[in-house]
């Protein structure tokens, strides 16, 4: 049972914490305009970005990634000679971090609304799975959303998220007088918050390393 | 162990069939179900993009199942792009077998019907009868 990544969203629908383990497709740093300090440990974007003078960065979308991957596939089919080059390009580049966080939040919100409408009561969905990952959601009464991505064979990891909330998050973030809770500029840059999922992923580190080799 | 409902979503994301087989979930107006099916179609596409470990060369799959407290849904995507969504109670076994049976009934009663227009709402009483038999066998 491996854990891939952890997101925490606050009630302003913004990602305030992100941590990842075992990802093979690395997440790219967000462009300068939407970089919030303290959310994640990714390297900050260079201060002189290759953008136009009026600040419009060429933002990637999921469709541009699709076009690049399709072009690579076509070139693989047409000329099998330049395989080494296409092998390097065939792994699609990850989306910038803020785009990915927005996508995750959008999926969560839409699924939650759908489940709420279908069931008639105010219940939220707990997890969804695809063939390659499983996403677990834990929502607090204060509208913080804890999201964990793991491999599809795991059982419900909601209790891990609940332990994370009740333990390190409440203790070291909410009850910390120096942390600006509910700020819109800073994220939750706290080592303690990733302790519980870290322990879980370390417990399974041997099975995952043998799977990768 | 009950099946609450079945939706069939076309390749373009439009709902072509929806039927509810138990009383657990409250009845919804048709427009709501149309909207929800469209949302599910979009979610299926986006979830394919969010995989943390894509293996190059292996096509990425989209949403396969989701769970709420006490009930859940399973999505079966056919090679032609049609989605079958089954809403079921949580301790449910034999779902894969059930989805295969539903797909068989669909290809027999709908696809082989010369009067059925593809991607249009399904209006076949044979399809509904066969499904009803299957569901009452499961729900009993």
PDB file of N, CA and C in Angstrom, chain A residues 65-75:
ATOM      1  N   UNK A  65      -1.112  19.275 -23.157  1.00  0.00           N
ATOM      2  CA  UNK A  65      -0.383  18.053 -22.823  1.00  0.00           C
ATOM      3  C   UNK A  65      -0.845  16.913 -23.711  1.00  0.00           C
ATOM      4  N   UNK A  66      -2.160  16.877 -23.943  1.00  0.00           N
ATOM      5  CA  UNK A  66      -2.744  15.845 -24.795  1.00  0.00           C
ATOM      6  C   UNK A  66      -2.191  15.928 -26.204  1.00  0.00           C
ATOM      7  N   UNK A  67      -2.079  17.162 -26.725  1.00  0.00           N
ATOM      8  CA  UNK A  67      -1.612  17.343 -28.103  1.00  0.00           C
ATOM      9  C   UNK A  67      -0.169  16.891 -28.225  1.00  0.00           C
ATOM     10  N   UNK A  68       0.645  17.210 -27.222  1.00  0.00           N
ATOM     11  CA  UNK A  68       2.059  16.815 -27.281  1.00  0.00           C
ATOM     12  C   UNK A  68       2.178  15.305 -27.243  1.00  0.00           C
ATOM     13  N   UNK A  69       1.389  14.673 -26.380  1.00  0.00           N
ATOM     14  CA  UNK A  69       1.468  13.216 -26.254  1.00  0.00           C
ATOM     15  C   UNK A  69       0.979  12.560 -27.539  1.00  0.00           C
ATOM     16  N   UNK A  70      -0.048  13.123 -28.149  1.00  0.00           N
ATOM     17  CA  UNK A  70      -0.567  12.547 -29.389  1.00  0.00           C
ATOM     18  C   UNK A  70       0.456  12.697 -30.503  1.00  0.00           C
ATOM     19  N   UNK A  71       1.130  13.849 -30.542  1.00  0.00           N
ATOM     20  CA  UNK A  71       2.146  14.060 -31.578  1.00  0.00           C
ATOM     21  C   UNK A  71       3.288  13.063 -31.390  1.00  0.00           C
ATOM     22  N   UNK A  72       3.657  12.819 -30.116  1.00  0.00           N
ATOM     23  CA  UNK A  72       4.734  11.862 -29.866  1.00  0.00           C
ATOM     24  C   UNK A  72       4.348  10.480 -30.311  1.00  0.00           C
ATOM     25  N   UNK A  73       3.069  10.129 -30.027  1.00  0.00           N
ATOM     26  CA  UNK A  73       2.627   8.802 -30.408  1.00  0.00           C
ATOM     27  C   UNK A  73       2.658   8.653 -31.918  1.00  0.00           C
ATOM     28  N   UNK A  74       2.226   9.700 -32.627  1.00  0.00           N
ATOM     29  CA  UNK A  74       2.220   9.640 -34.090  1.00  0.00           C
ATOM     30  C   UNK A  74       3.617   9.470 -34.619  1.00  0.00           C
ATOM     31  N   UNK A  75       4.574  10.202 -34.030  1.00  0.00           N
ATOM     32  CA  UNK A  75       5.942  10.100 -34.550  1.00  0.00           C
ATOM     33  C   UNK A  75       6.502   8.718 -34.274  1.00  0.00           C
TER      34      UNK A  75
END
